[in-house]
Short mmCIF file of C-alpha atoms and ligand atoms in Angstrom, two decimals:
data_model
loop_
_atom_site.label_atom_id
_atom_site.label_comp_id
_atom_site.label_asym_id
_atom_site.label_seq_id
_atom_site.Cartn_x
_atom_site.Cartn_y
_atom_site.Cartn_z
CA UNK A 997 -5.14 26.39 44.30
CA UNK A 998 -4.86 28.97 41.50
CA UNK A 999 -6.30 28.31 38.05
CA UNK A 1000 -4.20 25.75 36.19
CA UNK A 1001 -1.78 26.90 33.53
CA UNK A 1002 -3.00 24.28 31.07
CA UNK A 1003 -6.46 22.73 31.10
CA UNK A 1004 -7.40 19.91 28.75
CA UNK A 1005 -10.87 18.42 28.93
CA UNK A 1006 -12.42 15.67 26.79
CA UNK A 1007 -9.86 15.82 24.01
CA UNK A 1008 -10.67 13.44 21.17
CA UNK A 1009 -8.67 12.87 18.02
CA UNK A 1010 -9.30 10.73 14.96
CA UNK A 1011 -7.50 10.25 11.67
CA UNK A 1012 -9.28 9.53 8.41
CA UNK A 1013 -7.29 6.94 6.52
CA UNK A 1014 -8.01 4.78 3.44
CA UNK A 1015 -8.76 1.88 5.79
CA UNK A 1016 -11.23 3.89 7.85
CA UNK A 1017 -11.22 6.09 10.93
CA UNK A 1018 -8.44 5.64 13.46
CA UNK A 1019 -9.89 6.55 16.86
CA UNK A 1020 -6.76 7.68 18.61
CA UNK A 1021 -7.52 9.94 21.58
CA UNK A 1022 -10.68 9.35 23.60
CA UNK A 1023 -11.81 11.75 26.30
CA UNK A 1024 -8.31 12.80 27.37
CA UNK A 1025 -8.20 15.36 30.15
CA UNK A 1026 -5.59 16.70 32.54
CA UNK A 1027 -4.36 19.92 34.06
CA UNK A 1028 -0.95 21.34 34.66
CA UNK A 1029 -0.09 23.99 37.24
CA UNK A 1030 2.56 26.67 36.71
CA UNK A 1031 5.98 25.22 37.46
CA UNK A 1032 4.68 21.66 37.66
CA UNK A 1033 6.29 18.67 35.92
CA UNK A 1034 3.98 15.99 34.54
CA UNK A 1035 5.12 12.80 32.85
CA UNK A 1036 2.85 11.39 30.15
CA UNK A 1037 3.61 7.69 29.90
CA UNK A 1038 2.36 4.81 27.76
CA UNK A 1039 3.46 2.10 25.37
CA UNK A 1040 4.50 2.98 21.85
CA UNK A 1041 1.41 3.69 19.73
CA UNK A 1042 -0.73 4.78 22.68
CA UNK A 1043 -1.19 8.36 21.43
CA UNK A 1044 1.39 10.37 23.35
CA UNK A 1045 2.88 12.14 20.34
CA UNK A 1046 -0.47 13.06 18.82
CA UNK A 1047 -1.44 14.53 22.21
CA UNK A 1048 1.66 16.75 22.01
CA UNK A 1049 0.89 17.70 18.42
CA UNK A 1050 -2.72 18.51 19.31
CA UNK A 1051 -1.50 20.67 22.21
CA UNK A 1052 0.89 22.39 19.82
CA UNK A 1053 -2.05 23.21 17.59
CA UNK A 1054 -0.10 21.48 14.85
CA UNK A 1055 -2.78 19.07 13.70
CA UNK A 1056 -5.64 21.49 13.13
CA UNK A 1057 -4.74 22.34 9.56
CA UNK A 1058 -4.69 18.78 8.30
CA UNK A 1059 -7.84 17.68 6.52
CA UNK A 1060 -7.41 14.05 7.49
CA UNK A 1061 -7.53 14.66 11.22
CA UNK A 1062 -10.41 15.62 13.50
CA UNK A 1063 -9.44 17.17 16.82
CA UNK A 1064 -12.09 18.21 19.31
CA UNK A 1065 -12.16 19.10 22.96
CA UNK A 1066 -14.65 20.32 25.50
CA UNK A 1067 -12.06 22.66 26.92
CA UNK A 1068 -8.53 23.64 25.97
CA UNK A 1069 -7.15 26.63 27.84
CA UNK A 1070 -3.65 27.89 28.34
CA UNK A 1071 -3.10 30.62 30.96
CA UNK A 1072 -6.81 31.30 30.88
CA UNK A 1073 -6.79 31.75 27.12
CA UNK A 1074 -9.29 29.70 25.15
CA UNK A 1075 -7.61 27.83 22.29
CA UNK A 1076 -10.78 26.39 20.76
CA UNK A 1077 -13.14 27.82 18.18
CA UNK A 1078 -16.93 27.68 18.53
CA UNK A 1079 -16.96 24.10 17.16
CA UNK A 1080 -14.60 22.93 19.89
CA UNK A 1081 -11.70 22.55 17.48
CA UNK A 1082 -8.23 24.05 17.95
CA UNK A 1083 -8.28 27.63 16.78
CA UNK A 1084 -5.31 28.53 14.57
CA UNK A 1085 -5.54 32.25 15.32
CA UNK A 1086 -5.60 31.70 19.09
CA UNK A 1087 -2.48 29.58 18.78
CA UNK A 1088 -0.51 32.45 17.27
CA UNK A 1089 1.60 34.00 19.99
CA UNK A 1090 1.32 30.89 22.17
CA UNK A 1091 3.25 28.27 20.21
CA UNK A 1092 7.00 28.87 20.45
CA UNK A 1093 6.53 32.00 22.52
CA UNK A 1094 4.70 30.70 25.60
CA UNK A 1095 4.92 26.97 24.96
CA UNK A 1096 8.21 25.52 23.77
CA UNK A 1097 8.46 22.13 22.10
CA UNK A 1098 11.18 19.54 21.88
CA UNK A 1099 10.34 16.61 19.65
CA UNK A 1100 11.95 13.27 18.98
CA UNK A 1101 14.56 13.03 16.18
CA UNK A 1102 16.22 16.40 16.71
CA UNK A 1103 18.25 16.12 13.54
CA UNK A 1104 15.13 16.04 11.41
CA UNK A 1105 13.53 18.86 13.40
CA UNK A 1106 16.43 21.21 12.63
CA UNK A 1107 16.58 22.99 9.28
CA UNK A 1108 19.20 21.18 7.17
CA UNK A 1109 20.26 24.20 5.13
CA UNK A 1110 20.45 26.89 7.79
CA UNK A 1111 23.10 27.24 10.44
CA UNK A 1112 22.34 26.60 14.11
CA UNK A 1113 23.06 30.25 14.93
CA UNK A 1114 20.79 31.49 12.20
CA UNK A 1115 17.88 29.37 13.47
CA UNK A 1116 18.41 30.51 17.06
CA UNK A 1117 18.75 34.13 16.03
CA UNK A 1118 15.46 33.93 14.17
CA UNK A 1119 13.62 32.55 17.21
CA UNK A 1120 15.00 35.40 19.30
CA UNK A 1121 13.99 38.01 16.74
CA UNK A 1122 10.49 36.58 16.22
CA UNK A 1123 9.55 35.57 19.76
CA UNK A 1124 11.53 38.05 21.82
CA UNK A 1125 11.48 40.96 19.38
CA UNK A 1126 15.25 41.41 19.53
CA UNK A 1127 17.14 43.26 16.79
CA UNK A 1128 19.73 41.33 14.75
CA UNK A 1129 22.86 42.23 16.77
CA UNK A 1130 21.48 41.51 20.27
CA UNK A 1131 19.74 38.40 18.93
CA UNK A 1132 23.11 37.18 17.69
CA UNK A 1133 24.71 37.79 21.09
CA UNK A 1134 21.86 36.01 22.84
CA UNK A 1135 22.05 33.09 20.37
CA UNK A 1136 25.74 32.67 21.25
CA UNK A 1137 24.82 32.76 24.95
CA UNK A 1138 22.21 30.01 24.41
CA UNK A 1139 24.69 27.82 22.56
CA UNK A 1140 26.95 28.09 25.58
CA UNK A 1141 24.09 27.64 28.08
CA UNK A 1142 23.12 24.27 26.61
CA UNK A 1143 26.68 23.07 27.03
CA UNK A 1144 28.09 23.25 23.51
CA UNK A 1145 31.75 24.19 23.40
CA UNK A 1146 33.18 26.88 21.13
CA UNK A 1147 29.90 28.82 20.56
CA UNK A 1148 31.29 30.93 17.71
CA UNK A 1149 32.11 27.80 15.73
CA UNK A 1150 28.80 26.08 16.58
CA UNK A 1151 26.92 29.19 15.53
CA UNK A 1152 28.08 28.57 11.95
CA UNK A 1153 27.51 24.78 12.05
CA UNK A 1154 24.76 22.85 10.26
CA UNK A 1155 22.72 20.05 11.83
CA UNK A 1156 24.57 17.35 9.86
CA UNK A 1157 27.86 18.47 11.44
CA UNK A 1158 26.57 17.74 14.97
CA UNK A 1159 25.98 14.51 16.89
CA UNK A 1160 22.47 13.48 17.95
CA UNK A 1161 23.07 14.71 21.50
CA UNK A 1162 24.38 18.05 20.23
CA UNK A 1163 21.34 18.43 17.95
CA UNK A 1164 19.06 17.80 20.92
CA UNK A 1165 20.88 20.50 22.90
CA UNK A 1166 20.26 22.89 20.02
CA UNK A 1167 16.58 21.90 20.01
CA UNK A 1168 16.39 22.66 23.73
CA UNK A 1169 17.98 26.06 23.13
CA UNK A 1170 15.47 26.74 20.33
CA UNK A 1171 12.57 25.66 22.54
CA UNK A 1172 13.65 27.77 25.51
CA UNK A 1173 15.08 30.85 23.78
CA UNK A 1174 11.58 32.28 23.35
CA UNK A 1175 11.32 32.16 27.18
CA UNK A 1176 8.19 29.97 27.27
CA UNK A 1177 6.34 29.14 30.49
CA UNK A 1178 5.61 25.56 29.44
CA UNK A 1179 7.92 23.05 27.81
CA UNK A 1180 6.45 20.03 26.04
CA UNK A 1181 9.17 17.47 25.43
CA UNK A 1182 8.24 14.35 23.43
CA UNK A 1183 10.75 11.52 23.96
CA UNK A 1184 13.54 14.12 24.09
CA UNK A 1185 16.24 11.52 24.67
CA UNK A 1186 15.00 8.48 22.78
CA UNK A 1187 17.69 7.42 20.33
CA UNK A 1188 20.53 8.99 22.30
CA UNK A 1189 23.04 6.83 24.12
CA UNK A 1190 22.42 6.34 27.84
CA UNK A 1191 25.03 8.77 29.19
CA UNK A 1192 23.94 11.51 26.75
CA UNK A 1193 20.30 10.87 27.77
CA UNK A 1194 21.09 11.67 31.38
CA UNK A 1195 23.04 14.80 30.45
CA UNK A 1196 20.25 16.11 28.22
CA UNK A 1197 17.61 15.42 30.91
CA UNK A 1198 19.78 17.10 33.54
CA UNK A 1199 20.10 20.10 31.26
CA UNK A 1200 16.31 20.32 30.74
CA UNK A 1201 15.71 19.97 34.50
CA UNK A 1202 18.30 22.61 35.34
CA UNK A 1203 16.99 25.16 32.83
CA UNK A 1204 13.38 24.38 33.77
CA UNK A 1205 13.88 24.88 37.49
CA UNK A 1206 15.91 28.07 36.98
CA UNK A 1207 12.99 29.48 34.98
CA UNK A 1208 10.16 27.93 37.01
CA UNK A 1209 9.02 26.32 33.82
CA UNK A 1210 6.15 23.84 33.74
CA UNK A 1211 6.94 20.68 31.80
CA UNK A 1212 5.05 17.92 30.09
CA UNK A 1213 7.58 15.14 29.60
CA UNK A 1214 6.37 12.47 27.21
CA UNK A 1215 8.06 9.10 27.35
CA UNK A 1216 7.42 5.38 27.04
CA UNK A 1217 9.78 4.95 30.01
CA UNK A 1218 7.84 4.94 33.27
CA UNK A 1219 10.97 4.84 35.45
CA UNK A 1220 12.42 7.85 33.68
CA UNK A 1221 9.16 9.82 34.02
CA UNK A 1222 8.91 8.96 37.72
CA UNK A 1223 12.47 10.07 38.26
CA UNK A 1224 12.08 13.37 36.42
CA UNK A 1225 8.47 14.42 37.12
CA UNK A 1226 6.42 15.11 40.24
CA UNK A 1227 3.28 13.58 38.76
CA UNK A 1228 2.53 10.87 36.20
CA UNK A 1229 -0.35 10.47 33.74
CA UNK A 1230 -0.65 6.97 32.31
CA UNK A 1231 -2.10 6.56 28.82
CA UNK A 1232 -3.35 3.33 27.32
CA UNK A 1233 -4.55 3.17 23.70
CA UNK A 1234 -5.50 6.84 23.60
CA UNK A 1235 -7.23 6.92 26.99
CA UNK A 1236 -5.79 8.27 30.22
CA UNK A 1237 -6.23 5.60 32.86
CA UNK A 1238 -4.53 6.96 35.98
CA UNK A 1239 -2.81 10.10 37.23
CA UNK A 1240 -0.83 10.07 40.45
CA UNK A 1241 2.17 11.59 42.23
CA UNK A 1242 5.43 9.85 41.27
CA UNK A 1243 6.12 9.30 44.95
CA UNK A 1244 2.95 7.15 45.18
CA UNK A 1245 3.68 5.08 42.10
CA UNK A 1246 5.32 1.97 43.56
CA UNK A 1247 3.04 1.63 46.57
CA UNK A 1248 -0.10 3.39 45.42
CA UNK A 1249 -0.73 2.65 41.72
CA UNK A 1250 -4.29 1.34 41.59
CA UNK A 1251 -4.88 0.72 37.87
CA UNK A 1252 -3.95 -2.75 36.69
CA UNK A 1253 -2.31 -1.29 33.59
CA UNK A 1254 -0.13 1.05 35.65
CA UNK A 1255 0.87 -1.90 37.81
CA UNK A 1256 1.74 -3.97 34.73
CA UNK A 1257 3.84 -1.12 33.35
CA UNK A 1258 5.61 -0.91 36.70
CA UNK A 1259 6.30 -4.62 36.65
CA UNK A 1260 7.70 -4.29 33.13
CA UNK A 1261 9.96 -1.45 34.25
CA UNK A 1262 13.34 -2.79 35.31
CA UNK A 1263 14.50 -1.60 38.72
CA UNK A 1264 17.99 -2.11 37.47
CA UNK A 1265 19.18 -3.12 34.04
CA UNK A 1266 20.72 -6.29 35.40
CA UNK A 1267 17.55 -7.87 36.81
CA UNK A 1268 15.38 -10.34 34.97
CA UNK A 1269 12.52 -7.85 35.26
CA UNK A 1270 13.84 -6.29 32.09
CA UNK A 1271 12.53 -9.27 30.19
CA UNK A 1272 8.95 -8.89 31.32
CA UNK A 1273 6.48 -6.85 29.36
CA UNK A 1274 2.83 -5.92 29.60
CA UNK A 1275 0.55 -8.81 28.63
CA UNK A 1276 -1.27 -8.59 25.31
CA UNK A 1277 -1.12 -5.81 22.73
CA UNK A 1278 -2.79 -2.45 22.24
CA UNK A 1279 -6.20 -2.84 20.55
CA UNK A 1280 -6.51 -1.94 16.88
CA UNK A 1281 -7.71 1.68 16.91
CA UNK A 1282 -9.46 1.33 13.54
CA UNK A 1283 -11.97 -1.11 15.04
CA UNK A 1284 -15.58 0.07 15.17
CA UNK A 1285 -16.32 -2.10 18.23
CA UNK A 1286 -13.63 -0.75 20.56
CA UNK A 1287 -14.64 -1.46 24.17
CA UNK A 1288 -15.49 1.52 26.40
CA UNK A 1289 -12.36 0.76 28.41
CA UNK A 1290 -9.75 -0.02 25.79
CA UNK A 1291 -7.78 -2.01 28.33
CA UNK A 1292 -10.69 -4.41 28.94
CA UNK A 1293 -9.39 -7.15 26.63
CA UNK A 1294 -5.98 -7.20 28.33
CA UNK A 1295 -7.34 -7.02 31.87
CA UNK A 1296 -7.89 -10.02 34.11
CA UNK A 1297 -10.64 -8.23 36.04
CA UNK A 1298 -12.74 -6.88 33.18
CA UNK A 1299 -16.43 -7.67 32.83
CA UNK A 1300 -19.34 -6.67 30.61
CA UNK A 1301 -19.62 -3.21 32.20
CA UNK A 1302 -15.96 -2.43 31.39
CA UNK A 1303 -16.65 -3.08 27.73
CA UNK A 1304 -19.90 -1.11 27.53
CA UNK A 1305 -19.55 1.78 29.95
CA UNK A 1306 -16.64 4.15 30.49
CA UNK A 1307 -15.63 4.32 34.14
CA UNK A 1308 -15.82 7.81 35.66
CA UNK A 1309 -12.71 9.38 37.16
CA UNK A 1310 -12.47 8.38 40.80
CA UNK A 1311 -10.31 10.23 43.29
CA UNK A 1312 -7.97 7.96 45.22
CA UNK A 1313 -6.12 10.65 47.17
CA UNK A 1314 -4.37 13.97 46.73
CA UNK A 1315 -3.58 14.34 43.02
CA UNK A 1316 -4.43 10.68 42.51
CA UNK A 1317 -7.33 9.61 40.32
CA UNK A 1318 -8.16 6.76 38.02
CA UNK A 1319 -10.75 5.64 35.50
CA UNK A 1320 -11.45 2.01 36.33
CA UNK A 1321 -14.39 -0.04 37.63
CA UNK A 1322 -12.03 -2.40 39.43
CA UNK A 1323 -9.21 -0.47 41.09
CA UNK A 1324 -6.59 -2.50 42.91
CA UNK A 1325 -7.27 -1.66 46.54
CA UNK A 1326 -4.65 -1.01 49.19
CA UNK A 1327 -5.23 -4.37 50.89
CA UNK A 1328 -4.79 -6.25 47.60
CA UNK A 1329 -1.48 -4.56 46.95
CA UNK A 1330 0.22 -6.35 49.80
CA UNK A 1331 2.64 -8.80 48.28
CA UNK A 1332 2.63 -6.96 44.97
CA UNK A 1333 5.31 -4.53 44.11
N1 LIG B 1582 -0.95 10.69 10.48
C1 LIG B 1582 -1.54 9.61 11.00
N2 LIG B 1582 -2.51 8.95 10.33
C2 LIG B 1582 -3.13 7.87 10.87
N3 LIG B 1582 -2.85 7.36 12.08
C3 LIG B 1582 -1.89 7.96 12.80
C4 LIG B 1582 -1.18 9.12 12.32
N4 LIG B 1582 -0.29 9.50 13.27
C5 LIG B 1582 -0.44 8.63 14.29
N5 LIG B 1582 -1.39 7.71 14.01
C6 LIG B 1582 -1.82 6.61 14.89
O1 LIG B 1582 -2.12 7.16 16.16
C7 LIG B 1582 -1.75 6.26 17.20
C8 LIG B 1582 -0.91 6.97 18.21
O2 LIG B 1582 0.33 7.37 17.64
P1 LIG B 1582 1.42 8.19 18.46
O3 LIG B 1582 0.80 9.39 19.08
O4 LIG B 1582 2.56 8.42 17.55
O5 LIG B 1582 1.82 7.16 19.61
P2 LIG B 1582 3.01 7.25 20.69
O6 LIG B 1582 3.65 8.60 20.56
O7 LIG B 1582 2.37 7.03 22.01
O8 LIG B 1582 3.94 6.14 20.35
C9 LIG B 1582 -1.05 5.09 16.53
O9 LIG B 1582 -1.96 4.03 16.45
C10 LIG B 1582 -0.72 5.62 15.15
O10 LIG B 1582 -0.74 4.57 14.21
MG1 LIG B 1583 5.63 9.12 20.13
#
């Protein structure tokens, strides 16, 4: 296999707050190959968005956050300084140009006082080096490509004149107009109505496959991630616990947390499954005595070792690995879903 497009190793992230340190990300690591789609899944508050922000190099400038990693490379390019922190200079030319981002709340992400066309045109001039007139033509083409009618009129529109779904289409155009090789989309459809969600996800999938774009799709919705991505990474309280191919999820998930998330994921909206949720709550990340496995206190199998010693990553099969001292074995999965 060729060198991965994105390599993340031992990423840690903490916030300094008046009530103490918040230990958000702990030893997060994963890789992404060119053209691959990976779904990053976890409950709300588990650290998915800060992972995206750290990968965008958008947290490095804030004094109240400490980001460190053992390795952070994109297309072979080192994005860390000698202290293992994200390097602002190395990020120039990568963010926006080679990695495109779509964040939640598209309306807030768009500039309120500049037209849609103006914002698109600027991306095309900055990231693609186009002159004003061709950038304008290309901006119109992008407005059309993301399925907005009457491009000339939309070009002159402001964010407040568009619906949430239309704003998200504009965000997708902005993220992809620089022709990136990786798209990081953080809950790109949360807050949109169900039919618009599907249309926006179809649009992302269509544009991504036409461009052989790699994608990190971040969502709290395991079913959605499994449907849209080839591989899933499950995050619990700032720790990755299991990565596996989506096709193996139902039969092969070996981490108890992944299995609980699966059980809490309705197979159809009409079943009673929709009422189930994962037992317990995420641990308080400001605690100084967080267990080594942050799932230990919610886990029926945990013991003293789980609380004191982080489990190493264990390979379970092709592209399947987990960090757990007590994986659910194949024989024990009979009778479970
Ligand atoms: N600016 C901040 N200061 C302090 N804590 C933060 C900040 N941003 C996020 N957090 C904390 O980091 C954790 C993860 O947040 P987030 O990445 O937004 O979760 P998710 O996207 O998975 O819902 C939460 O416990 C949240 O309270
Ligand atoms: Mg989030």
